[in-house]
Coordinates of C-alpha atoms in Angstrom, one line a residue:
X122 CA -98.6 -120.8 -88.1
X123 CA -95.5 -119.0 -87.4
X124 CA -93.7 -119.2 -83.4
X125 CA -94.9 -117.3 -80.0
X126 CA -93.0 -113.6 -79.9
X127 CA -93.3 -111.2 -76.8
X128 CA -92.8 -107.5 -76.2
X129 CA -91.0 -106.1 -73.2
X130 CA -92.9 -105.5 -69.9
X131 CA -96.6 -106.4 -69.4
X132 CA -98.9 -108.5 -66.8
X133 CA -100.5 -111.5 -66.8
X134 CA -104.4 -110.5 -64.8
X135 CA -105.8 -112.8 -63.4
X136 CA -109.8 -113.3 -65.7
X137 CA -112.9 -114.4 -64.5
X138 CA -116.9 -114.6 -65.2
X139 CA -117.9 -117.4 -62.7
X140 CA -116.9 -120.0 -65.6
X141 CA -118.7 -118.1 -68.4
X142 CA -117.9 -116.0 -71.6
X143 CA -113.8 -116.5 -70.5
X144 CA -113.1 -118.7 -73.8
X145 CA -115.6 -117.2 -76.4
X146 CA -117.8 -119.9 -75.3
X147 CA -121.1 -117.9 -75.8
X148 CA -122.2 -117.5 -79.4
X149 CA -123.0 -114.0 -81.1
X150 CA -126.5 -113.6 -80.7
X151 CA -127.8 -110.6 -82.6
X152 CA -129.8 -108.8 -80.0
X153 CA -132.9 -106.8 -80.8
X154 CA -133.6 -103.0 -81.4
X155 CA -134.1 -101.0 -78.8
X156 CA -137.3 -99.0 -79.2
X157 CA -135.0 -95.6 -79.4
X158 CA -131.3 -95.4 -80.1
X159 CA -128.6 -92.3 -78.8
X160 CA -126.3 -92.0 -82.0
X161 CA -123.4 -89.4 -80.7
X162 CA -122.1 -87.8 -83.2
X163 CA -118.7 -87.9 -81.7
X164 CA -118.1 -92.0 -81.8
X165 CA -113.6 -91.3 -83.1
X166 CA -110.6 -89.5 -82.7
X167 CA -111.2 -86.0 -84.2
X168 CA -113.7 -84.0 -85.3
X169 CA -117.1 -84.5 -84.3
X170 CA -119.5 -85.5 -87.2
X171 CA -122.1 -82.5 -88.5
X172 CA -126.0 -83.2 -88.1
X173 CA -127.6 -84.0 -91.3
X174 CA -130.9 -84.3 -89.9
X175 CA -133.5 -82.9 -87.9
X176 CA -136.4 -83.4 -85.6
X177 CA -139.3 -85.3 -87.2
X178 CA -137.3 -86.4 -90.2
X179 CA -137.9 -90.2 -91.2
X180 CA -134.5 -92.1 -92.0
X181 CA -133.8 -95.7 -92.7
X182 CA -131.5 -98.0 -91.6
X183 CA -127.8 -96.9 -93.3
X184 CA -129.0 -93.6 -94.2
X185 CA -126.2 -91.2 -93.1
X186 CA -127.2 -88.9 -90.4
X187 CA -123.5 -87.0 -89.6
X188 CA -121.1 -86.2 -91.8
X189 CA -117.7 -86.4 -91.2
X190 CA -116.5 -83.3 -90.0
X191 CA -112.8 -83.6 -91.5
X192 CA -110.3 -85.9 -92.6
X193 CA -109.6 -87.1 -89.3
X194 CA -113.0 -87.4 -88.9
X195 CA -116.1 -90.7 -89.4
X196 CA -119.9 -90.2 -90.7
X197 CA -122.6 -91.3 -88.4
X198 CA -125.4 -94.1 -90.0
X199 CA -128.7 -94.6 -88.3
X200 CA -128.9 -97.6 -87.4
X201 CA -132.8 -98.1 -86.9
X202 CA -135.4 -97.1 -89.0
X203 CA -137.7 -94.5 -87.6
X204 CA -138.7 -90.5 -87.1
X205 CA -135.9 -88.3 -85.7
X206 CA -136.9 -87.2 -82.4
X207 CA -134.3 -84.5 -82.1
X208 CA -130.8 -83.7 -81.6
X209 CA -129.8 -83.3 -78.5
X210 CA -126.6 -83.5 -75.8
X211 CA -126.2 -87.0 -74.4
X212 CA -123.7 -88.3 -72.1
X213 CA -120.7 -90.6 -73.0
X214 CA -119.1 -92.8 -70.7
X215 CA -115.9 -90.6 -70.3
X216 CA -118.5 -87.9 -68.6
X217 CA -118.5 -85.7 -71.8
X218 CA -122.0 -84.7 -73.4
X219 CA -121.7 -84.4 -76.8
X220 CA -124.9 -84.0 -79.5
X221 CA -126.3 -87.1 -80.4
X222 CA -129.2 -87.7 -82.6
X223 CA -132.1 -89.5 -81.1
X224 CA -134.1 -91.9 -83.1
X225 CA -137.4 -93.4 -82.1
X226 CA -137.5 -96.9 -83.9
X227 CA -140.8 -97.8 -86.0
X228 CA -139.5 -101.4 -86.1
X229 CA -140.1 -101.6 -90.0
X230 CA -136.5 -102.5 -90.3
X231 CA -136.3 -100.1 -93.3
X232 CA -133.2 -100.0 -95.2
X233 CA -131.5 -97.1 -97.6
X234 CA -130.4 -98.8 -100.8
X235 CA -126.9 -100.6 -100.5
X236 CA -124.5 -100.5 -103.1
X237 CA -122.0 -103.5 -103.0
X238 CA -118.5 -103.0 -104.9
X239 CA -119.0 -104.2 -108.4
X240 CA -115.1 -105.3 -108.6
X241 CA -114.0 -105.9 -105.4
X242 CA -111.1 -108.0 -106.3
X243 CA -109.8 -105.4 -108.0
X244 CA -110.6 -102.2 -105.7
X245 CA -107.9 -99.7 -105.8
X246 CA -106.3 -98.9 -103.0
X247 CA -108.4 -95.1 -103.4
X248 CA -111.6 -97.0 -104.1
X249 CA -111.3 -99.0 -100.5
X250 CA -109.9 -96.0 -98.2
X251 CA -113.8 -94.0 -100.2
X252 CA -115.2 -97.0 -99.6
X253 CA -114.1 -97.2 -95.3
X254 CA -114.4 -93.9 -95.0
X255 CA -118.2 -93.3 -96.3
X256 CA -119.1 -96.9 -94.1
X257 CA -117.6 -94.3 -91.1
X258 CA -115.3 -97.6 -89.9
X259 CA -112.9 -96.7 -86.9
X260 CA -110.8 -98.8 -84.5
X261 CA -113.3 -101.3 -83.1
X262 CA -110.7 -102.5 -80.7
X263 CA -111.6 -99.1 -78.8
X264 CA -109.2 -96.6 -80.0
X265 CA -111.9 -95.6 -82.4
X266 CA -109.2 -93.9 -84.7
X267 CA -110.9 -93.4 -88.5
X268 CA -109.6 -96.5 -90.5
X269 CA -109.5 -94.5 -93.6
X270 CA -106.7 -91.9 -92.0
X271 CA -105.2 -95.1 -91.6
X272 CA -105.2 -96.8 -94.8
X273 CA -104.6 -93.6 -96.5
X274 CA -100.4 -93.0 -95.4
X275 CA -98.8 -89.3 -96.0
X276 CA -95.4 -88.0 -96.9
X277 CA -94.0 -90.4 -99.3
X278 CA -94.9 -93.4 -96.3
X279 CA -96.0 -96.9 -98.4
X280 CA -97.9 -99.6 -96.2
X281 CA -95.4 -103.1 -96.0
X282 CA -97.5 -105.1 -94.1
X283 CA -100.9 -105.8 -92.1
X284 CA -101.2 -106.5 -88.7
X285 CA -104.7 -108.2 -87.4
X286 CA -105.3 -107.6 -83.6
X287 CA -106.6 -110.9 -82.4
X288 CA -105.1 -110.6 -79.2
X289 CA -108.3 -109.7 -77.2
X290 CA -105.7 -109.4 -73.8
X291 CA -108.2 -107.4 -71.4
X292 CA -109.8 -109.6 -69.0
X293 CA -113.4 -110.8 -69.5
X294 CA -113.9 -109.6 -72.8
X295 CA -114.6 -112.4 -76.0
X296 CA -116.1 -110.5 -78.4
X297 CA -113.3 -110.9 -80.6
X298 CA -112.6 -114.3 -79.9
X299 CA -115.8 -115.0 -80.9
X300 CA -115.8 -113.4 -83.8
X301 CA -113.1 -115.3 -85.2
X302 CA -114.8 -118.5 -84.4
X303 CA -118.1 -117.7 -86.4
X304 CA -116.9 -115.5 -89.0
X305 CA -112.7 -116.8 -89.8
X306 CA -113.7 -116.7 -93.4
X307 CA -115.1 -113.1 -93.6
X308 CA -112.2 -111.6 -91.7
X309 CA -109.6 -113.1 -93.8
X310 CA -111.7 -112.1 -97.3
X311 CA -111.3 -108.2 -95.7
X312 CA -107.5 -108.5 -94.8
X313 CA -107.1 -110.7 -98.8
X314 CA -109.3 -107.4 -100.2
X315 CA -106.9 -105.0 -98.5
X316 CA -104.1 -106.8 -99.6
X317 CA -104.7 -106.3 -102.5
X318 CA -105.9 -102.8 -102.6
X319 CA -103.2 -101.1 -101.4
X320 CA -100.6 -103.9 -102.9
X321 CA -99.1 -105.2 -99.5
X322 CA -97.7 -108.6 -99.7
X323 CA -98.2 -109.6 -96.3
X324 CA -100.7 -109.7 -93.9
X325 CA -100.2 -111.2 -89.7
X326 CA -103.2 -111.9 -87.6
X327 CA -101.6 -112.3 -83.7
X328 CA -103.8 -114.5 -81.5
X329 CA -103.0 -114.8 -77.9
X330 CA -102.7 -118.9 -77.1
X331 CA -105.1 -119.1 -74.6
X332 CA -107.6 -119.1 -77.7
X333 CA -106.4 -122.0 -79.5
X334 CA -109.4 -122.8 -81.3
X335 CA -109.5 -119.4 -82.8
X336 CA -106.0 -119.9 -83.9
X337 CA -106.8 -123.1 -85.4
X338 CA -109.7 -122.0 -87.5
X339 CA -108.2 -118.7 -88.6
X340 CA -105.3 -120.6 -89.6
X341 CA -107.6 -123.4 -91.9
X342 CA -109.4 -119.7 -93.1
X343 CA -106.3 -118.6 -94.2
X344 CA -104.5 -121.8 -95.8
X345 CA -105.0 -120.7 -99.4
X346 CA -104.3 -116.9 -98.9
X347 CA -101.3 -116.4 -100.2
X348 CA -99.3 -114.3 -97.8
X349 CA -101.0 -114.1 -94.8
X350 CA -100.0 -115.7 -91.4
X351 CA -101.5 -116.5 -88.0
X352 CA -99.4 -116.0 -85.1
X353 CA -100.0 -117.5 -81.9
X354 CA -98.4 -114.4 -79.0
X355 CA -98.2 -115.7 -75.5
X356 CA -100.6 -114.6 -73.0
X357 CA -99.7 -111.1 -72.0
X358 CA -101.2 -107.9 -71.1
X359 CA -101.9 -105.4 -73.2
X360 CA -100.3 -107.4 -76.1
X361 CA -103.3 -106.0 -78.2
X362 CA -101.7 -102.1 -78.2
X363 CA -100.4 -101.1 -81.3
X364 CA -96.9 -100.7 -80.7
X365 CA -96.9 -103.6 -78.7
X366 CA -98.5 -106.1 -81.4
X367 CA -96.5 -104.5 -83.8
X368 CA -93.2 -105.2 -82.0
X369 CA -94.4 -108.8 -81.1
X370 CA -94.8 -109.5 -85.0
X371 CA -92.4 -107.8 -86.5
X372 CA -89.9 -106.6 -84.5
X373 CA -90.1 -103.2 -85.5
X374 CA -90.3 -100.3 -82.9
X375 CA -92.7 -97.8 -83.8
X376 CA -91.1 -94.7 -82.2
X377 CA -92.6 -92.8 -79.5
X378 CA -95.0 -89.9 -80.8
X379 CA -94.8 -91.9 -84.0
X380 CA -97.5 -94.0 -85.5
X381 CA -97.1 -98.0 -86.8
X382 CA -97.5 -96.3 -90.5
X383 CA -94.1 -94.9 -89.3
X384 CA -92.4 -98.2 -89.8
X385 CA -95.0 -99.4 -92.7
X386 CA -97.4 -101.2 -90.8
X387 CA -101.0 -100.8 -90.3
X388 CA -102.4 -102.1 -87.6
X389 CA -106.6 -103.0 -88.1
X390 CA -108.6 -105.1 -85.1
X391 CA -110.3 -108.2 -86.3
X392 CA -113.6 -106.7 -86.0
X393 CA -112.7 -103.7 -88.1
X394 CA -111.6 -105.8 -91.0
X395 CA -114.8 -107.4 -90.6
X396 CA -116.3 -104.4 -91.0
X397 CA -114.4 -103.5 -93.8
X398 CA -115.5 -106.7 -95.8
X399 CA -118.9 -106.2 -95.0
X400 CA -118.9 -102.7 -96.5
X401 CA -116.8 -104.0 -99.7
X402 CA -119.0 -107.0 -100.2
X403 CA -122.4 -105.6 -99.2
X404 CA -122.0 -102.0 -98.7
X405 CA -123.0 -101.8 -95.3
X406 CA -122.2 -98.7 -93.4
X407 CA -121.1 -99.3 -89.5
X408 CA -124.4 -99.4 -88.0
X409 CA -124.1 -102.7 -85.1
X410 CA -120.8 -104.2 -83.5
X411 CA -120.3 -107.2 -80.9
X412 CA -120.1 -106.2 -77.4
X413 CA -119.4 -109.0 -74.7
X414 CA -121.5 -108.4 -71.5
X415 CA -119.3 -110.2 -69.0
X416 CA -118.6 -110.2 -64.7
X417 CA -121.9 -110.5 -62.3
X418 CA -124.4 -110.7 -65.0
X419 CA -127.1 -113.4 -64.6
X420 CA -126.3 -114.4 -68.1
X421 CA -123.1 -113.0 -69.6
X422 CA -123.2 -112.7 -73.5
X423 CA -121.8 -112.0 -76.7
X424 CA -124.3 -109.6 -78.5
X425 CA -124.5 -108.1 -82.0
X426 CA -125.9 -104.9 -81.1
X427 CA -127.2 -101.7 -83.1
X428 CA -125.1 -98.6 -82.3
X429 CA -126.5 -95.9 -79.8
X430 CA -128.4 -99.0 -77.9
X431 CA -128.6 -97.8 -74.3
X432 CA -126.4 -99.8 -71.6
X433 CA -129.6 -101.3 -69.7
X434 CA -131.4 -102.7 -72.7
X435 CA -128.4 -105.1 -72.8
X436 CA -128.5 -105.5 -69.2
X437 CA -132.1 -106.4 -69.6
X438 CA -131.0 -108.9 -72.3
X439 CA -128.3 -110.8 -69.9
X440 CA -131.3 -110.8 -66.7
X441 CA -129.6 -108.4 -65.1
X442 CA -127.0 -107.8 -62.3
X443 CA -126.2 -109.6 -59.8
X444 CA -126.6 -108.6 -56.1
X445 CA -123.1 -108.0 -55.3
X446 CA -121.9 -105.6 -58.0
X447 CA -119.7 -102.9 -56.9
X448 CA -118.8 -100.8 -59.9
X449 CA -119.9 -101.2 -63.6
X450 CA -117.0 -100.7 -66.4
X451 CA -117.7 -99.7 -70.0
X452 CA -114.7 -101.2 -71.6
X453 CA -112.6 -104.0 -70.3
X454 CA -111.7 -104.3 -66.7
X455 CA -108.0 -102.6 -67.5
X456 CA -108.7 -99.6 -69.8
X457 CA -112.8 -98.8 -69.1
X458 CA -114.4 -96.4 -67.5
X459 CA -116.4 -97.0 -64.7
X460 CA -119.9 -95.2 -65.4
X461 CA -122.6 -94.6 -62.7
X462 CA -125.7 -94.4 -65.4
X463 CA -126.9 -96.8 -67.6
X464 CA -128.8 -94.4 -70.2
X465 CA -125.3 -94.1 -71.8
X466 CA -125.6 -95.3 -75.7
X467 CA -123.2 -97.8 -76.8
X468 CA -120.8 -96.6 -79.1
X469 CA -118.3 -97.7 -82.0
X470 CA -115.8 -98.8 -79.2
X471 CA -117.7 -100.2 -76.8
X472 CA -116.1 -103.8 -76.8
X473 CA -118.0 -104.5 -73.9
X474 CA -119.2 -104.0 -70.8
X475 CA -118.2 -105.9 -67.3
X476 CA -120.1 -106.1 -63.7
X477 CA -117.3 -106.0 -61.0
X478 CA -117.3 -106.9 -57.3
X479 CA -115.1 -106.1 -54.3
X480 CA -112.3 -106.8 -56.6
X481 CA -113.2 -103.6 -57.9
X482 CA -112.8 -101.2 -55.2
X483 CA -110.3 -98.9 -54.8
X484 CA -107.3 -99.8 -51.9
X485 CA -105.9 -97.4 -49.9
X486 CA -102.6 -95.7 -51.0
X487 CA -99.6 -96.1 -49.4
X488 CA -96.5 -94.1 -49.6
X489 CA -94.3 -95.5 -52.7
X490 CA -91.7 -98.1 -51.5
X491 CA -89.5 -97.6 -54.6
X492 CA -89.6 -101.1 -55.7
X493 CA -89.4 -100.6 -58.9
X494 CA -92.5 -102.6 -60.0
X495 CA -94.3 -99.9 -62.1
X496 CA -91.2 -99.8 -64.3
X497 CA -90.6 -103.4 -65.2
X498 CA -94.0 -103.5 -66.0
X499 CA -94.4 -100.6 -68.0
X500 CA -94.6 -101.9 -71.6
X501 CA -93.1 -98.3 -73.1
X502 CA -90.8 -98.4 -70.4
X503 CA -91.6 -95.3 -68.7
X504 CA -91.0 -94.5 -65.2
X505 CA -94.5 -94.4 -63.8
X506 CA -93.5 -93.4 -59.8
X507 CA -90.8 -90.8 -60.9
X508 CA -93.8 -89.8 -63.2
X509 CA -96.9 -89.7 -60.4
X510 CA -94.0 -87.9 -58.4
X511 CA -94.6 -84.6 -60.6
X512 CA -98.3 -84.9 -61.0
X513 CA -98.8 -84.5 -57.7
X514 CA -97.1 -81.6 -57.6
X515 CA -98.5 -79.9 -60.7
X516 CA -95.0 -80.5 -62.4
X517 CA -96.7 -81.2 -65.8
X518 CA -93.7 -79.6 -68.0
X519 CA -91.2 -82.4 -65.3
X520 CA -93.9 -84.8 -66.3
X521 CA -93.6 -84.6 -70.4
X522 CA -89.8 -84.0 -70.1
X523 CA -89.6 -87.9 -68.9
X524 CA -92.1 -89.2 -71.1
X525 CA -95.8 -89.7 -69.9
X526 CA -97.2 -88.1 -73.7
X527 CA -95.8 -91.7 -74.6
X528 CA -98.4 -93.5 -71.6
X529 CA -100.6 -95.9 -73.4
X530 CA -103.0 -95.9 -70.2
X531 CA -102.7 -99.7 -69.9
X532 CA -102.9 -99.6 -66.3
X533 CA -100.0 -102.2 -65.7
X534 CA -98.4 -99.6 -63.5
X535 CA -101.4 -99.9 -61.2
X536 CA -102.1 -103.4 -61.2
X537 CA -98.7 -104.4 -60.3
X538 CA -98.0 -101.6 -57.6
X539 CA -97.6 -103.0 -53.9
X540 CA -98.5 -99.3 -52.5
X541 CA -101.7 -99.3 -55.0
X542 CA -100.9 -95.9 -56.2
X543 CA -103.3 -94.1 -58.5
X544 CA -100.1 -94.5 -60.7
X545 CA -102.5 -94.7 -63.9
X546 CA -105.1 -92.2 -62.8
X547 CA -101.8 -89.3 -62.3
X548 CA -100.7 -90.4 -66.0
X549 CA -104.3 -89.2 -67.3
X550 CA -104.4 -86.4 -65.0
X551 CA -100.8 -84.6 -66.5
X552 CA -102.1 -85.8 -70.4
X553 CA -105.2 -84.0 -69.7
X554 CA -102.8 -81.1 -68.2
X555 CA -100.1 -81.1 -70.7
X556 CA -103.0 -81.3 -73.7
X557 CA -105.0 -78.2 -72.1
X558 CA -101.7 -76.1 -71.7
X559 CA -100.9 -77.1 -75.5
X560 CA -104.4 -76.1 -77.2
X561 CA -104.4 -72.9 -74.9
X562 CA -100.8 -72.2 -76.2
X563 CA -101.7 -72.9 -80.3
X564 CA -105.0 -70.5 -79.4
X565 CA -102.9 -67.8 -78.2
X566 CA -100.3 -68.3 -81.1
X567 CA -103.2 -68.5 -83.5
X568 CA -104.7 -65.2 -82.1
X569 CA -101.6 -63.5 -81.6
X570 CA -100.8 -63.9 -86.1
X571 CA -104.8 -63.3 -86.4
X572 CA -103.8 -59.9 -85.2
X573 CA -100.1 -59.5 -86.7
X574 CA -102.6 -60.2 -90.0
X575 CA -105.0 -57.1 -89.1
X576 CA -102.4 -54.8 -87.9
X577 CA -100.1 -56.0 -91.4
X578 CA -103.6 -54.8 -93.6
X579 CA -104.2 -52.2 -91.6
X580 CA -100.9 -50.9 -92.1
X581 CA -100.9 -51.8 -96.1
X582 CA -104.5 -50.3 -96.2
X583 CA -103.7 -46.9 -94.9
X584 CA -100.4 -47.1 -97.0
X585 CA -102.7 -47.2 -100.1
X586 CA -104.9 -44.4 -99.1
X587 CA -102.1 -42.4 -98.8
X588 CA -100.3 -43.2 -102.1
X589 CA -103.9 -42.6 -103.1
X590 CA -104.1 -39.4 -101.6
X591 CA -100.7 -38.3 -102.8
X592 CA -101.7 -39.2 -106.5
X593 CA -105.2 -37.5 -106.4
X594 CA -103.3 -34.6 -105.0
X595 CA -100.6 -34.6 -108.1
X596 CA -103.2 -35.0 -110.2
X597 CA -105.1 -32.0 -109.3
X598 CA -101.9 -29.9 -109.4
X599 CA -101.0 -31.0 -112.8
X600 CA -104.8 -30.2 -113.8
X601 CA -104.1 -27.0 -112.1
X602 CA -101.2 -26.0 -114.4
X603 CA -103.0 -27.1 -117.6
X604 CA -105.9 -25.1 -116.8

């Protein structure tokens, strides 16, 4: 086990369930079907997934029901058995509707045909990336970014080294933690099979050290794999980012707008290379996940859970809320999204789902004191105030000039401020602003050669017909003259 490393900036939340599900204590439990599951087919960064089916189709467990709608794109598996009731808009937790295919389950448990790799020792490194890419695996640390995009680098890039996310940093959440607990050996079979796949040499899992026993038996896991290491990383919010993990384990700084590929890493959370070896080893698509159910729950959980599983079937499952809950967050307590509905499916990156109380009500602001807080907690070392300064007055372009595009939306800034600014909400607000303007600008420049195109073959079109016209009319001459 190599020595604790840290990254610059970060908090140290305070956690809590009442005593429960804080150390991984609570076991997976697989948690059954709901009788119908919400599949959106918009579950990762990029292009939505195209419907394959239709209402009052029968598909089986596995059986792909979206297809991936680009490179930067994941397919969609059903994930009961059952007769397609339709599909329709549902709502996601960010407020979005997006089509989704609804599945009424027949409880048969019926399952396509699965085709395991018949070498997977000696998988090439195009045989895994087919492999994670028609399982439709993303970032199951919430990111939800296609692993296969990842695994598959561009422009002469080659990947050096692994990085395992075992940090698990947000408050409440253990589904991780417990995953490494009951399933060590599978997760370093997926990070061995990667190895060697696309011929990397080394491989670091980072643990935070508040979850020693995971770091113990990840550590026995990986004794005779050659070239992997567990790290134990000091407790520290959000030492799970990307660029953060990377730096903590490597010392390489991924640069901003650039990705860890950037400085040949690539970074995979535990439960995605979990995912990975259960596609290699028993060609299973994506189709469940572990999602903690944590905070003012009368029995907070660890559940193995079928994607597009409606929030209150796992509330049902836990006995329910508590009296005092305040706000519900889908997510972790630091990077969710508070939803008002409970119809909401769960999703690829649903790591959980946490019952607040008063802690989770919103102060009043106060005018900013200039204290400097926001910034020596900022882990990409932005300027958050100077920042929330120009969203509030619209001054987006102000806003990008200084940084915010680089704004991980870890919430530190927040949590730490003594005027509780929005500081975190205003860095979403001029993302949200600056990526509008940008899409509006590429449509206009898009439209504006679409019709430098038409007016170029326009032009060339009537230049023709009149070299046309000019030869039919030297032609008829010269027949003139013959005649």
């Amino acid at each position: 086990m190599f020595e604790m490393r840290l990254f610059p900036g970060g908090i140290h939340p305070k956690e809590g369930t009442n005593g429960k599900a804080v150390n991984g204590l609570n076991p997976i439990v697989p948690l059954d079907p709901p009788p119908r599951v919400i599949i959106p087919l918009q579950m990762h960064i990029g292009a939505p997934a195209r419907a394959l089916v239709a209402a009052g189709d029968y598909v089986r467990i596995g059986q792909k029901i979206g297809e991936a709608g680009g490179f930067v794109s994941a397919p969609v598996h059903a994930t009961v058995s059952g007769t397609v009731m339709g599909v329709q808009d549902a709502l996601l937790p960010n407020g979005t509707m997006t089509p989704a295919v609804i599945i009424d389950n027949d409880y048969q448990e019926n399952w396509v045909e699965l085709h395991p790799s018949d070498h997977p020792e000696t998988l090439t490194a195009a045989e895994l990336q087919n492999i994670v890419r028609e399982a439709g695996i993303v970032g199951l640390g919430g990111a939800t970014f296609p692993t296969a995009v990842k695994l598959t680098p561009s422009g002469g890039r080659k990947i050096e080294k692994i990085v395992l996310n075992g940090a698990e940093c947000e408050p409440y959440l253990t589904a991780d933690h417990r995953l490494m607990l009951e399933k060590a050996a599978d997760i370093i079979d997926g990070v061995r099979l990667m190895m060697l796949a696309l011929d990397v040499d080394e491989a670091l899992i980072g643990i935070e050290n508040n979850k020693q026993d995971a770091i113990e038996i990840m550590t026995a896991a990986a004794r005779e794999a050659e070239g992997i290491h567990v790290v134990s990383l000091p407790v520290r919010y959000p030492q799970g980012g990307e660029k953060q993990l990377v730096y903590a384990l490597t010392r390489r700084q991924v640069p901003n707008g650039g990705l860890p590929l950037d400085v040949g890493v690539v970074v995979c959370n535990v439960g995605t290379v979990y995912a990975i070896d259960r596609a290699v080893r028993e060609g299973r698509p994506l189709v469940d996940r572990i999602t903690t159910v944590g905070g003012l729950v009368n029995n907070p959980s660890n559940f193995l859970v079928r994607i597009g599983t409606p929030i209150d079937h796992l509330i049902e499952a836990c006995g329910g809320l508590q009296p005092h809950v305040k706000q519900f967050i889908y997510g972790g307590p630091m990077m969710g999204m508070a939803i008002a509905r409970f119809d909401i499916p769960v999703t690829k990156g649903c790591s959980g789902l946490v019952a607040l109380g008063e802690e989770a009500m919103e102060p009043k602001e106060s005018p900013c004191i200039k204290c400097g807080a926001c910034r020596e907690a900022c882990p990409m070392k932005l300027f958050p105030s100077r920042i929330d300064a120009f969203c509030r007055h619209d001054r987006f372009d102000d806003a990008e000039r200084i940084g915010v595009l680089n704004c991980i939306e870890c919430g530190c800034c927040s949590f730490v401020c003594p005027a509780k600014r929005s500081l975190t909400q205003s860095m979403r607000t001029a993302k949200n602003a600056i990526g509008r303007r940008k899409r509006r600008e590429a449509a206009r420049k898009a439209q504006e050669e679409a019709e430098k195109k038409a007016r170029e073959e326009a032009a060339r079109k009537a230049e023709e017909e009149a070299t046309g016209s000019d030869q039919n009319g030297e032609l008829a001459e010269s027949a003139g003259k013959e005649a």
